[in-house]
Short mmCIF file of C-alpha atoms in Angstrom, two decimals:
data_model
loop_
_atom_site.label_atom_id
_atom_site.label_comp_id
_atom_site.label_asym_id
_atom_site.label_seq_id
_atom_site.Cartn_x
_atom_site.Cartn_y
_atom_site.Cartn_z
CA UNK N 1 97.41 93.77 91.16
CA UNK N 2 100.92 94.63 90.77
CA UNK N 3 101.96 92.47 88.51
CA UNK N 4 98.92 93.06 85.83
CA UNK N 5 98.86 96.73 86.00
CA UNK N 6 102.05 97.79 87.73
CA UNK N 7 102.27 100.84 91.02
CA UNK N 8 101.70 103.53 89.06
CA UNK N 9 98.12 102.16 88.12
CA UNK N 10 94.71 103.88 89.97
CA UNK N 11 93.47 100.29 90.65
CA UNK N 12 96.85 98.88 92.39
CA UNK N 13 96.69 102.57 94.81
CA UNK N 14 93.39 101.92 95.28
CA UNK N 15 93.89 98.67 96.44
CA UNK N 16 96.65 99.77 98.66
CA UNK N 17 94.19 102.29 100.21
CA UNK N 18 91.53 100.02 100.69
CA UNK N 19 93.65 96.84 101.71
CA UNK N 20 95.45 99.02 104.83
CA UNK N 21 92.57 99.94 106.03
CA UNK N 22 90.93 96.49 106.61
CA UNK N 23 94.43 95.16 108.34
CA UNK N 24 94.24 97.64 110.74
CA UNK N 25 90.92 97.14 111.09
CA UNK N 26 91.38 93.49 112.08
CA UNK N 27 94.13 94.87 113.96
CA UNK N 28 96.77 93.33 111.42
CA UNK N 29 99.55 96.31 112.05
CA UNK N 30 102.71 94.03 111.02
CA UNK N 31 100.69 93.02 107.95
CA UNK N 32 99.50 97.22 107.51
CA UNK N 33 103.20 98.41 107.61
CA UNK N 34 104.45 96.03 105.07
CA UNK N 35 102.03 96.82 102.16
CA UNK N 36 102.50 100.65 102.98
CA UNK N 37 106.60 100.08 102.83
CA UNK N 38 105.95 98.16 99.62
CA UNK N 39 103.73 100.14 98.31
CA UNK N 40 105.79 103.19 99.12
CA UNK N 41 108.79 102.30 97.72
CA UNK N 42 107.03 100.74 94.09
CA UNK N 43 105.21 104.04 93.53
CA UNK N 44 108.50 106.22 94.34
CA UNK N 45 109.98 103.99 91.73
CA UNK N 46 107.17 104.25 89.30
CA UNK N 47 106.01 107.66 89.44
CA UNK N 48 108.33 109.43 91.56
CA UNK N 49 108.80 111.14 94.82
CA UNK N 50 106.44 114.34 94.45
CA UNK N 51 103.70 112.61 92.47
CA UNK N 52 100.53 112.62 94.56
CA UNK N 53 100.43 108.91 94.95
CA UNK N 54 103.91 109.14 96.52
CA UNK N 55 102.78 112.38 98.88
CA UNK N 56 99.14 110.38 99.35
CA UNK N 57 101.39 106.85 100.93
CA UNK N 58 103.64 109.25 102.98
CA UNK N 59 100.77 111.28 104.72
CA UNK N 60 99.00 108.34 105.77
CA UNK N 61 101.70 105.80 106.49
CA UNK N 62 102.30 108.54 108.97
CA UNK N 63 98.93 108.62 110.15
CA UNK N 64 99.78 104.87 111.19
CA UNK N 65 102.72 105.16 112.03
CA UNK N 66 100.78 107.94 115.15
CA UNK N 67 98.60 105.14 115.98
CA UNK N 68 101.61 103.30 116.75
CA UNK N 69 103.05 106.10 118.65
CA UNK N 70 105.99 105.49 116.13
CA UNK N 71 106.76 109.35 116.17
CA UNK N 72 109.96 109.47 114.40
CA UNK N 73 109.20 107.39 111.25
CA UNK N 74 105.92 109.33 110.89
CA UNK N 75 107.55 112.95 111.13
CA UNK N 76 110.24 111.77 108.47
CA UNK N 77 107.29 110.78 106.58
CA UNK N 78 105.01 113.85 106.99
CA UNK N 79 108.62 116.18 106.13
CA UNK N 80 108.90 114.49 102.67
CA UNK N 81 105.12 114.75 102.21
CA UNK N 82 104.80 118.50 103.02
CA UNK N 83 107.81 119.15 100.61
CA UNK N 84 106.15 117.03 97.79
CA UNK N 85 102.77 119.07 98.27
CA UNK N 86 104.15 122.20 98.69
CA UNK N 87 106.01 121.60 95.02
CA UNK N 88 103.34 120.10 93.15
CA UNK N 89 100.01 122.11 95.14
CA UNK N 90 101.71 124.75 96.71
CA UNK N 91 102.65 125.70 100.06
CA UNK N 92 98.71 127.17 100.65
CA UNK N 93 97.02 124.45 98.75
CA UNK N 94 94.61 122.08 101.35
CA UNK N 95 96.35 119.01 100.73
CA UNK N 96 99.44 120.24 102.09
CA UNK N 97 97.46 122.08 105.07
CA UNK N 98 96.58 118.92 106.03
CA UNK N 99 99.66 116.96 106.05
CA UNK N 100 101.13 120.38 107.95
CA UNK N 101 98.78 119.25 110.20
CA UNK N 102 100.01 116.24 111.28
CA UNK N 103 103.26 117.31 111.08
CA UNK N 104 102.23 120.08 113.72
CA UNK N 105 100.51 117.27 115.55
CA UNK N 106 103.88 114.75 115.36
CA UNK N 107 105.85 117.85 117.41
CA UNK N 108 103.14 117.94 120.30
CA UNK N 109 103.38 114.49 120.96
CA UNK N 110 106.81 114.39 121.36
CA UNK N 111 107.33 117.82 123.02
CA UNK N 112 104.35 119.19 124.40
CA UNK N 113 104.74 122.05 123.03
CA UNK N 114 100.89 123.28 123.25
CA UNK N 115 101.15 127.01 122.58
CA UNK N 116 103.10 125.63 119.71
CA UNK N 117 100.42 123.75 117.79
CA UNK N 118 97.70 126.03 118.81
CA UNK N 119 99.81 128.92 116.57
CA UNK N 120 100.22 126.29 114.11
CA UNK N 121 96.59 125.23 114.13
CA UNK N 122 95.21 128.48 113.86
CA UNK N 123 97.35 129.07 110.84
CA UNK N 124 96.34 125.99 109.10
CA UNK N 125 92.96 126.98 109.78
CA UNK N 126 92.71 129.89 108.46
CA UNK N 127 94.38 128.85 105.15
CA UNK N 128 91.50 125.93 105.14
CA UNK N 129 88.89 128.35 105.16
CA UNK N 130 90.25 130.52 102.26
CA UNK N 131 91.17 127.58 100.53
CA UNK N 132 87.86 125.55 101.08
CA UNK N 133 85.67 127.34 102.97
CA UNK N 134 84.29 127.19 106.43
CA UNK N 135 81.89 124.42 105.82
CA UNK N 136 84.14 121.70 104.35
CA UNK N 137 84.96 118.84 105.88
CA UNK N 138 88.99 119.12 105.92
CA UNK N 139 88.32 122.74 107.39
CA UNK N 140 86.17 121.11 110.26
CA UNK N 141 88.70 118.24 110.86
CA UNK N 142 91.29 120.92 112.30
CA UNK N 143 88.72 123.06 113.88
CA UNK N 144 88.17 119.72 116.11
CA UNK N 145 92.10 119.13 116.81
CA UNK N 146 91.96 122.78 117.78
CA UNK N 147 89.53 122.14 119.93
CA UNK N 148 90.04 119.48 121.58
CA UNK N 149 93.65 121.14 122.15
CA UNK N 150 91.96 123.64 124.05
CA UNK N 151 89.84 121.28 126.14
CA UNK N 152 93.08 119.60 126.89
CA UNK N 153 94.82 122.52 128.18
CA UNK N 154 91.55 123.61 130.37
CA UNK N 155 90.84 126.56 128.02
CA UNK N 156 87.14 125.52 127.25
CA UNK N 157 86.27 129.01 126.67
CA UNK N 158 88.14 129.45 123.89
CA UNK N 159 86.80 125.50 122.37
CA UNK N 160 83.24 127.03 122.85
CA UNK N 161 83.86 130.62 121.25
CA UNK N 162 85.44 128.50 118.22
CA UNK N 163 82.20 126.63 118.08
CA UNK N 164 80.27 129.78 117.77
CA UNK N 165 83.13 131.82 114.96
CA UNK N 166 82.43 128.81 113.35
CA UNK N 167 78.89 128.67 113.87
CA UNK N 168 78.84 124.80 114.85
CA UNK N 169 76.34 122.84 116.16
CA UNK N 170 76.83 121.98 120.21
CA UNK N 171 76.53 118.37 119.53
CA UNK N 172 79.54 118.86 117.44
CA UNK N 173 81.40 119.23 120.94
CA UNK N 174 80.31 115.34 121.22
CA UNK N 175 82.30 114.86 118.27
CA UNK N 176 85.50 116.19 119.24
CA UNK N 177 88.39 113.13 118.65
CA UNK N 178 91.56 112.53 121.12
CA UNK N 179 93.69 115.05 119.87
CA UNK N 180 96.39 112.77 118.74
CA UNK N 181 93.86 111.58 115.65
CA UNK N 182 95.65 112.29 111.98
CA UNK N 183 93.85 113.28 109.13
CA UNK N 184 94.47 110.58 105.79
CA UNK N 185 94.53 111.25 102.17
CA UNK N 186 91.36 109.78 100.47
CA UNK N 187 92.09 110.28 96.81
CA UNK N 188 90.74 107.13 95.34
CA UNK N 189 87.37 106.68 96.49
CA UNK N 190 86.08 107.54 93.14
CA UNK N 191 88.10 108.31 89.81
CA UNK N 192 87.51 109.25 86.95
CA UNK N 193 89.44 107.58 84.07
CA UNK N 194 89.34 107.61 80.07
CA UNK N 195 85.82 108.17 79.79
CA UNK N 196 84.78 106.02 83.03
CA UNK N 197 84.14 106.51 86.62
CA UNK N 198 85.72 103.77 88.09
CA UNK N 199 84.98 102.55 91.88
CA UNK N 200 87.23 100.42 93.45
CA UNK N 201 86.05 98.05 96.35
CA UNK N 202 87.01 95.35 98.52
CA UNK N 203 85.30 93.10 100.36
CA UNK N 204 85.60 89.91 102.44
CA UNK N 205 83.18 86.98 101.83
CA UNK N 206 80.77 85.81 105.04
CA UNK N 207 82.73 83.88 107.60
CA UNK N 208 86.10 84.40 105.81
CA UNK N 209 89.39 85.68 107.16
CA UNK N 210 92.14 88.21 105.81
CA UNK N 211 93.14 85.71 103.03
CA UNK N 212 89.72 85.40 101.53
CA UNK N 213 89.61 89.17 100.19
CA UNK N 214 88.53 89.79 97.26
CA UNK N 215 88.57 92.53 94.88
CA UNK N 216 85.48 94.14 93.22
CA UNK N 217 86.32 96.70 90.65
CA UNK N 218 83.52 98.06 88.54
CA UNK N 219 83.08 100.39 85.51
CA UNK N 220 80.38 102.79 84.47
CA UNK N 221 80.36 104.95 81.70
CA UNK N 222 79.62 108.38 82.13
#
């Protein structure tokens, strides 16, 4: 992929996104942290250190990086993100309310510092709902860290009145994640390029193992 169309093509990110995700879902980590270094530090090259792509690599290397309880790496990570965003989307801009998020989420776990992230959370939050309303998914996403964070700390109460300000379901309670999980950057589930929608896939064949991937990449005029 990299040599035919380079880093700074849609199909070699989106292979990058997909491809990550199916190590760690065979639990491949070493072989997960490798292609997001690579890829990392090809797209810097190609397209620079604020371009989305870049800012898209950072935010969820980090998110791995959580998973691996490899705190430092992922809050140097989420730092450069967050300054990348805030340039190119703006401080108040969703994308970068996210990756604040994880940020906020990186100092918890390695301080404790509840009263901390619940500020922080609340904040975020409330930009998500100006920015995106109260019913998007991003917006949801941190209502669930927020409460979880307040199961965690044995303030139910205040989990349950966030259900109702929000007017949420109760089986969304059954939802609610650890509160360590991240929140990635999906940009290249669909694009739209030159005249086509382009959706990028990849699959495994029956039976096969990591080396028997193959790409499916598919074009439709619109």
């Amino acid at each position: 992929m990299v040599k035919l169309w380079g880093w700074d093509h849609i199909c070699t990110q989106s292979c990058v996104t997909s491809l990550t995700k199916l190590f760690v879902s065979k639990d491949n980590l070493d072989d997960a942290q490798t292609l997001y270094t690579e890829a990392l530090k090809g797209t810097r090259r190609a397209v620079g250190s604020e371009h989305p792509w870049t800012s898209q690599l950072q935010n969820n290397n980090a998110c791995f990086c959580i998973n691996r309880n490899d705190l430092s790496t992922a809050e140097t990570l989420l730092r450069q993100a967050v300054r990348a965003k805030s340039t190119v989307f703006g401080p108040n801009h969703g994308n970068t309310l996210k990756t604040k998020c994880n940020l906020a989420l990186v100092s918890y776990l390695s301080d404790g510092a509840s009263a901390a992230l619940e500020a922080e959370l609340l904040s975020i939050l409330a930009g998500l709902k100006e920015a995106w309303g109260e019913n998007n998914g991003e917006t949801k996403a941190v209502a669930k860290q927020l409460i979880s964070l307040y199961f965690e700390t044995e303030n139910a109460a205040a989990g349950h009145q966030l259900c109702r300000d929000l007017k949420l379901d109760r089986k969304f309670l059954n939802l609610i994640p650890y509160l360590n999980t991240s929140s990635r950057d999906e940009y290249f589930v669909k694009t739209q390029e030159q005249g086509k929608t382009s959706i990028i896939l990849v699959s495994m064949l029956p039976g096969s193992d990591l080396s028997s991937i193959r790409l499916c990449i598919f074009f439709t005029c619109i």
